[in-house]
Coordinates of C-alpha atoms and ligand atoms in Angstrom, one line a residue:
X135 CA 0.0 0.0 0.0
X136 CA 1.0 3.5 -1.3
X137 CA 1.7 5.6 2.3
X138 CA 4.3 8.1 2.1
X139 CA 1.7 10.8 0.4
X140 CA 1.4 11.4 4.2
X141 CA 3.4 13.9 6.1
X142 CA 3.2 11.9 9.1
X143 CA 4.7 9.1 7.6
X144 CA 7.2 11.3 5.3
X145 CA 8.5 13.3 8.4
X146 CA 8.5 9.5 10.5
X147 CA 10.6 8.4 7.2
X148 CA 12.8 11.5 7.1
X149 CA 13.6 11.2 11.2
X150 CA 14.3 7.2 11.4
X151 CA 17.4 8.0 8.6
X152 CA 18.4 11.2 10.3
X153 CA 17.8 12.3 6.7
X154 CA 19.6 15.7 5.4
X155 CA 18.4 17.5 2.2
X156 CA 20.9 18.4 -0.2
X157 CA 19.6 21.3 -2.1
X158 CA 22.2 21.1 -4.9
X159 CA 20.2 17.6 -5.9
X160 CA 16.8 19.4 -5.6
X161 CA 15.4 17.4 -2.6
X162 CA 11.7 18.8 -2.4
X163 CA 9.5 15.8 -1.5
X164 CA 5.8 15.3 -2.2
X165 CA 3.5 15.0 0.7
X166 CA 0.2 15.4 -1.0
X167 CA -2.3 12.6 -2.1
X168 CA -4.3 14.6 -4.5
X169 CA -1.2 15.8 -6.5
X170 CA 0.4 12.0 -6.6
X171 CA -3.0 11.0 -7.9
X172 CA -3.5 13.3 -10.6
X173 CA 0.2 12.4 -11.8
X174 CA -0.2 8.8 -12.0
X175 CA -4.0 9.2 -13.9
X176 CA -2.2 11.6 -15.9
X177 CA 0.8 9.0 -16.8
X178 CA -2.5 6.6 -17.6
X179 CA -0.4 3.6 -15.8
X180 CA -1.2 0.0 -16.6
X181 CA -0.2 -3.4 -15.7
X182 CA 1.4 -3.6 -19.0
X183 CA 4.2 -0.4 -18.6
X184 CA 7.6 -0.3 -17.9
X185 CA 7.8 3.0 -16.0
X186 CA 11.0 5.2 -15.9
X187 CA 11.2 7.0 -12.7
X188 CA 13.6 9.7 -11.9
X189 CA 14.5 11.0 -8.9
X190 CA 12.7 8.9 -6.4
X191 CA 13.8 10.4 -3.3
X192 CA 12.1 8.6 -0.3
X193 CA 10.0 6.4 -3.0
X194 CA 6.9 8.1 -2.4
X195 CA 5.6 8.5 -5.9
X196 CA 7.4 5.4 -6.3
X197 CA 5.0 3.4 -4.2
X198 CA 1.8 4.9 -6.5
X199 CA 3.9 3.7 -9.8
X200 CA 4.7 0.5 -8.5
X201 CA 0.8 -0.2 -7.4
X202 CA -0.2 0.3 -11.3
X203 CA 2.7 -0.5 -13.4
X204 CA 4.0 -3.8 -14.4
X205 CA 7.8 -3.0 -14.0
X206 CA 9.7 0.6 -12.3
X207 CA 12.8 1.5 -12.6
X208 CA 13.8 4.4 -10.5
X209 CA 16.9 6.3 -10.4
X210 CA 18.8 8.3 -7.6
X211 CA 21.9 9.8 -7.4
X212 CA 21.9 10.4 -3.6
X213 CA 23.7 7.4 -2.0
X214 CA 22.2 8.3 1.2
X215 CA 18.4 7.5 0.5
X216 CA 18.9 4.3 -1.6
X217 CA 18.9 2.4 2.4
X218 CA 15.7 4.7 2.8
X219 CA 14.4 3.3 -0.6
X220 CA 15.3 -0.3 0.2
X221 CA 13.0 0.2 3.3
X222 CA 10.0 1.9 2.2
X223 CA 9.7 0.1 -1.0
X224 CA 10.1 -3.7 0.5
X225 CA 7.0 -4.7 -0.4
X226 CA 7.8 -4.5 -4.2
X227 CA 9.3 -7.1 -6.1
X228 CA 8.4 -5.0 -9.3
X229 CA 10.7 -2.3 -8.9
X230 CA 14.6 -1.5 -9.5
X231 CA 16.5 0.9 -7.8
X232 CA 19.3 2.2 -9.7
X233 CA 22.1 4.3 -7.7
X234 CA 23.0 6.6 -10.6
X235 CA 23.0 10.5 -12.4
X236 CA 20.1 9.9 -14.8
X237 CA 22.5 12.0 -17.2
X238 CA 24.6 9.1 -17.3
X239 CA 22.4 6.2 -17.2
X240 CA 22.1 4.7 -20.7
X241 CA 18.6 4.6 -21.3
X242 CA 18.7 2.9 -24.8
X243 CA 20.2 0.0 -22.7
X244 CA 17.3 0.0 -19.6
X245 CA 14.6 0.0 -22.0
X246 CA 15.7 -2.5 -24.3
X247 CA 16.4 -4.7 -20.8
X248 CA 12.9 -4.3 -19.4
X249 CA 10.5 -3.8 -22.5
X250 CA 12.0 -5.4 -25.5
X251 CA 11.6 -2.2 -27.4
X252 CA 7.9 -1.0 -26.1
X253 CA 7.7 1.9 -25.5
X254 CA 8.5 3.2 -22.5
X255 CA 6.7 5.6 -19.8
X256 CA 8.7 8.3 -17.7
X257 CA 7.4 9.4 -15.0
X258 CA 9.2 11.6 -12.4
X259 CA 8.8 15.3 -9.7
X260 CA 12.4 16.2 -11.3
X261 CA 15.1 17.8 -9.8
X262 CA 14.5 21.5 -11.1
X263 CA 18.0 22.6 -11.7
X264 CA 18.5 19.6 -15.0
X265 CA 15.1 19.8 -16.5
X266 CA 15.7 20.8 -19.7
X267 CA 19.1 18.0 -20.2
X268 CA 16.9 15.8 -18.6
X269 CA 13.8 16.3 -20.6
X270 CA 16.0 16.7 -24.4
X271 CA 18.6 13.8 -23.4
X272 CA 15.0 11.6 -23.2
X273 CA 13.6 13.2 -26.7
X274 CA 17.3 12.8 -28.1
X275 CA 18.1 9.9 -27.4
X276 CA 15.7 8.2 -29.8
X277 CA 14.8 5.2 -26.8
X278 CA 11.3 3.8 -27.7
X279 CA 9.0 6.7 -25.8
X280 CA 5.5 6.5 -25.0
X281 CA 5.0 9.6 -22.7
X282 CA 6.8 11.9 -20.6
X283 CA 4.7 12.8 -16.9
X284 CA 6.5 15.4 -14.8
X285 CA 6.6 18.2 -12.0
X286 CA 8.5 20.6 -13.4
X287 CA 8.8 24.4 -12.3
X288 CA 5.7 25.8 -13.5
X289 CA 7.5 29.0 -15.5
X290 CA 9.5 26.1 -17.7
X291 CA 5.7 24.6 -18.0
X292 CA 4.4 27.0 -19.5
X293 CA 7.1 27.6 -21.9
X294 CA 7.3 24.1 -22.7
X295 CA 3.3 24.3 -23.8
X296 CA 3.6 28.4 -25.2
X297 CA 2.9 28.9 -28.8
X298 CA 3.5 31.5 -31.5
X299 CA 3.8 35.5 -30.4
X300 CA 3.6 34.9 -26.7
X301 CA 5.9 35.8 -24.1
X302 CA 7.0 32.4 -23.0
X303 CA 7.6 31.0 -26.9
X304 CA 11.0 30.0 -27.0
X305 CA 13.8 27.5 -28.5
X306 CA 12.3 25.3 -25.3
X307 CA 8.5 25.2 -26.4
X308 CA 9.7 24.5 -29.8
X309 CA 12.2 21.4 -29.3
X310 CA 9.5 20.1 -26.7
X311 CA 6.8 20.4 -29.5
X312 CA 9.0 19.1 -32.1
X313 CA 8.9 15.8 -30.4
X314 CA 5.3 15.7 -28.5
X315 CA 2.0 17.1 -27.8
X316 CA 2.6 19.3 -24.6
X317 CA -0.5 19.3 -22.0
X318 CA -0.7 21.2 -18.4
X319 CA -2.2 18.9 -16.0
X320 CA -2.2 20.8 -12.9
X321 CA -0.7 23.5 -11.0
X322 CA 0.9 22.7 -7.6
X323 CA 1.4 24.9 -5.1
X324 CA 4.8 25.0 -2.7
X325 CA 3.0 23.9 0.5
X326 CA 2.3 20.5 -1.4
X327 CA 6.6 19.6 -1.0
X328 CA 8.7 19.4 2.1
X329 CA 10.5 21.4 2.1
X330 CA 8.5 24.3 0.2
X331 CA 10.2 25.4 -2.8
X332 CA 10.9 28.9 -3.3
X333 CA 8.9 28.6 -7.0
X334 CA 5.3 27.3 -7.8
X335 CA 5.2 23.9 -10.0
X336 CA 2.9 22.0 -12.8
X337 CA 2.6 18.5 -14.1
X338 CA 3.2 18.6 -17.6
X339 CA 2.4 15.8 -19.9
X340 CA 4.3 15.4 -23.1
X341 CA 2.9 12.6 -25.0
X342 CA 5.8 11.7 -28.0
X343 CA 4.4 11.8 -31.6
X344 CA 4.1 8.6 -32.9
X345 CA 5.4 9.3 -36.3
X346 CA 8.0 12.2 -37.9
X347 CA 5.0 15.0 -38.5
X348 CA 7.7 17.5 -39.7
X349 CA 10.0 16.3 -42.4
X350 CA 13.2 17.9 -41.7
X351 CA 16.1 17.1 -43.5
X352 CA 18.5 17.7 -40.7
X353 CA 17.5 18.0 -37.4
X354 CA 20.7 19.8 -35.9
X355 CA 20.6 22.5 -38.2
X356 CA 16.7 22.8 -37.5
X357 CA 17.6 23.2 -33.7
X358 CA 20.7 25.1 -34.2
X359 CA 18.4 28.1 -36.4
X360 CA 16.1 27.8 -33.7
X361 CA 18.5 28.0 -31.2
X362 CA 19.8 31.3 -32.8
X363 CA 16.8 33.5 -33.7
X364 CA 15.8 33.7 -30.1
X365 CA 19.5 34.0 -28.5
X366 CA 18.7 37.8 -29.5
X367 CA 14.8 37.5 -28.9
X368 CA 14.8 42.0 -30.3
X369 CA 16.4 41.3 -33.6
X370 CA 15.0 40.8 -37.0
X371 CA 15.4 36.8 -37.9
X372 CA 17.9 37.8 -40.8
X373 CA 20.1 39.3 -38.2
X374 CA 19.9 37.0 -35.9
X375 CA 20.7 34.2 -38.3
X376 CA 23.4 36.2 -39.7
X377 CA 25.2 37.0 -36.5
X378 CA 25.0 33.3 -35.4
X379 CA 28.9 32.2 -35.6
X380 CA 27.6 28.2 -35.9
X381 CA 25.7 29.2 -38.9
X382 CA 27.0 29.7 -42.5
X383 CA 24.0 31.5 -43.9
X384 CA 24.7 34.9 -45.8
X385 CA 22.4 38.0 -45.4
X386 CA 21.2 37.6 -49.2
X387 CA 20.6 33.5 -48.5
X388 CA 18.3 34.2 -45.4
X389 CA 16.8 36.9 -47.2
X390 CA 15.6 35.0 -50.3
X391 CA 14.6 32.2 -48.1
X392 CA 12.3 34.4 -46.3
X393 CA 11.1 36.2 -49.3
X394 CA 10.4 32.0 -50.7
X395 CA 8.1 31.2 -47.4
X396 CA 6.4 34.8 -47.8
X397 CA 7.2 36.1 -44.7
X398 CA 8.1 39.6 -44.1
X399 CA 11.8 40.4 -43.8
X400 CA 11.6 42.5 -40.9
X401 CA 10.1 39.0 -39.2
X402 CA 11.2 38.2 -35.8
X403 CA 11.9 34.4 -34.6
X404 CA 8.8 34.4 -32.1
X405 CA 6.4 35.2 -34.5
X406 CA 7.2 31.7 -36.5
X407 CA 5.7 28.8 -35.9
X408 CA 7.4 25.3 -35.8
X409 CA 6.2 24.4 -39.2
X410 CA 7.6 27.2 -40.4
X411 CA 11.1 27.0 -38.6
X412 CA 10.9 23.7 -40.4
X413 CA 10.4 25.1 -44.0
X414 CA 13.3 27.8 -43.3
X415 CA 15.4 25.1 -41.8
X416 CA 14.9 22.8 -45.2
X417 CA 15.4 25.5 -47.6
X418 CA 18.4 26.2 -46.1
X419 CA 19.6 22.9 -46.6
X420 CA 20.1 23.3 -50.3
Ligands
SAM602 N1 10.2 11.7 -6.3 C1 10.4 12.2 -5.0 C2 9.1 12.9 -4.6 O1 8.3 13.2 -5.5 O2 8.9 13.1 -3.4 C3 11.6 13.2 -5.0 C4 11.6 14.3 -6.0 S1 12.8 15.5 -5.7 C5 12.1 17.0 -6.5 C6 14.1 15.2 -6.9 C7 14.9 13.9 -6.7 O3 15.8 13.7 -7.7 C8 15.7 13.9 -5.4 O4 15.5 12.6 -4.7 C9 17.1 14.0 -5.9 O5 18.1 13.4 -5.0 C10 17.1 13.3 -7.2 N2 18.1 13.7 -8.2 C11 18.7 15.0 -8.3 N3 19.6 15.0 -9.3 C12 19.6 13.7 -9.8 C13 20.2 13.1 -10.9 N4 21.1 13.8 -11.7 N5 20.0 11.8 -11.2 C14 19.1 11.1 -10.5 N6 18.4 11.6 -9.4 C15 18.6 12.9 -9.1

C-alpha cells in the first residue's frame, strides 16, 4: 500500500534515517495525495508499462507507480536515500533501484532490458535545476518513448506548452513540440513539498508523436536556427541568423529564403511557428 503521500509518515521516514536535504540535488519531497493522484491518472499507468522514474527520493511517488505499473525502474543519485528506498519500498518485487546520475544512465540499454523495445513511460517530480538536459537527453536519445509525466517548475511549464507570439515562446517550447503534444495537468502549489520550494510547479504531460510530423532534412541544423533567432529575442530573424557564428547563412541567403516562405523580412523568430522554422530550416539545406 502506497503511504508516504502522508506527512506523518514522510516526516517519521525523514527522522528514522536522520535524513539531510541536499539542495544542490533538488530534494523537495511530495507530501500530498491529491497531487500524486492526478500524476499517476495523468501517466494513464497499466499493468502492462515499464515506468522510468527519476528521482525517487524517499519512493513516495514510487509506491503509487509501483501499485499500477508492471515493472519501475527508479533512479537516484543520492547514495544516502537508496537504504531509505530499500526500506520503504520492501513490499515491491516490481521495482529497481538504480544508484546513478540519470545523465549518465544509458537509457537505450534500460529500455531494451525491461520492455524489448515497447515503448517506454517516464514518470518523475524532477530535480529542477536539469530539467531541460533531462527532458532533451530523453527526446534525443531516440529510446522507444510513449509519454513523458512530470513536475517541473511551472515557468518552464508554461514555456514548454507556449505557442506562437507569446511571451513564453521559445527554442524550449519548440524542441518540446518538435517531439510531443505538450498538455498542463495541474498546477501545484509549494505547501504541497517538504520542504516548500521557493517557486510554484505544474505537471506537464508530453505525449511523443508517434510518427515524424515534420520532415526535416537535418535536425541539428533545424535546432541550431532555432537556437539562434531567439539567442537575440529583439532582432529581426535575418540578423539573428546572420550573427550566429555556428551558422554559415549569408544576409542575401536568409533573405531569399524568407522572401520563398512569404514572410516579411523584418520577421522576428517568435512570431514563426514550428512548421515554419521547419520550412526555413529545409530551404536552407540546399
Ligand atoms: N520523487 C520524489 C518525490 O516526489 O517526493 C523526490 C523528488 S525531488 C524533487 C528530486 C529527486 O531527484 C531527489 O530525490 C534528488 O536526490 C534526485 N536527483 C537529483 N539529481 C539527480 C540526478 N542527476 N539523477 C538522479 N536523481 C537525481
Amino acid at each position: 500500500m502506497a503511504s508516504l503521500g502522508i506527512p506523518r509518515n514522510t516526516i517519521e521516514i525523514l527522522k528514522k534515517y536522520n535524513f539531510v536535504f541536499q539542495k544542490k540535488y533538488g530534494q523537495n519531497f511530495l507530501i500530498d495525495t491529491n497531487v500524486l493522484n492526478k500524476i499517476v491518472d495523468a501517466a494513464d499507468i497499466t499493468d502492462n508499462d515499464f515506468v522510468l522514474e527519476i528521482g525517487p527520493g524517499i519512493g513516495t511517488l514510487t509506491q503509487y507507480l509501483c501499485e499500477k505499473a508492471g515493472q519501475v525502474a527508479a533512479v537516484e543519485i543520492d547514495n544516502m536515500l537508496i537504504p531509505i528506498l530499500e526500506d520503504t519500498l520492501k513490499e515491491y518485487d516490481n521495482v529497481e533501484i538504480i544508484h546513478n546520475d540519470i545523465l549518465k544512465v544509458n537509457i537505450n540499454e534500460l529500455a531494451d532490458r525491461y520492455n524489448k523495445g515497447k515503448p517506454v513511460k517516464v514518470v518523475a517530480n524532477l530535480p529542477y535545476y536539469i530539467t531541460t538536459p533531462i527532458i532533451m537527453g530523453l527526446f534525443e536519445s531516440k529510446i522507444p518513448l510513449n509519454s513523458i509525466t512530470i513536475m517541473v517548475q511551472k515557468e518552464v511549464a508554461m514555456r514548454m506548452q507556449a505557442g506562437p507570439g507569446t511571451k513564453d515562446y521559445g527554442a524550449l517550447s519548440l524542441a518540446v513540440q518538435y517531439y510531443a503534444d505538450a498538455e498542463i495537468v495541474a498546477n501545484v502549489p509549494p505547501n504541497c513539498f517538504m520542504p516548500r520550494p521557493a517557486v510554484g510547479s505544474a505537471v506537464i504531460c508530453l505525449k511523443k508523436h508517434k510518427e515524424d510530423l515534420y520532415g526535416v532534412k537535418d535536425e541539428k541544423r533545424l535546432f541550431a536556427i532555432i537556437r539562434a533567432s531567439f539567442n537575440q529575442r529583439r532582432k529581426t530573424l535575418i540578423n539573428g541568423l546572420n550573427n550566429a557564428a555556428n551558422l554559415p547563412y549569408s544576409k542575401v541567403q536568409i533573405e531569399t529564403a524568407l522572401s520563398q516562405m512569404g514572410l516579411p523580412l523584418t520577421v522576428r523568430g517568435e512570431s514563426l511557428t514550428l512548421q515554419q522554422f521547419v520550412e526555413l530550416s529545409n530551404i536552407l539545406q540546399v
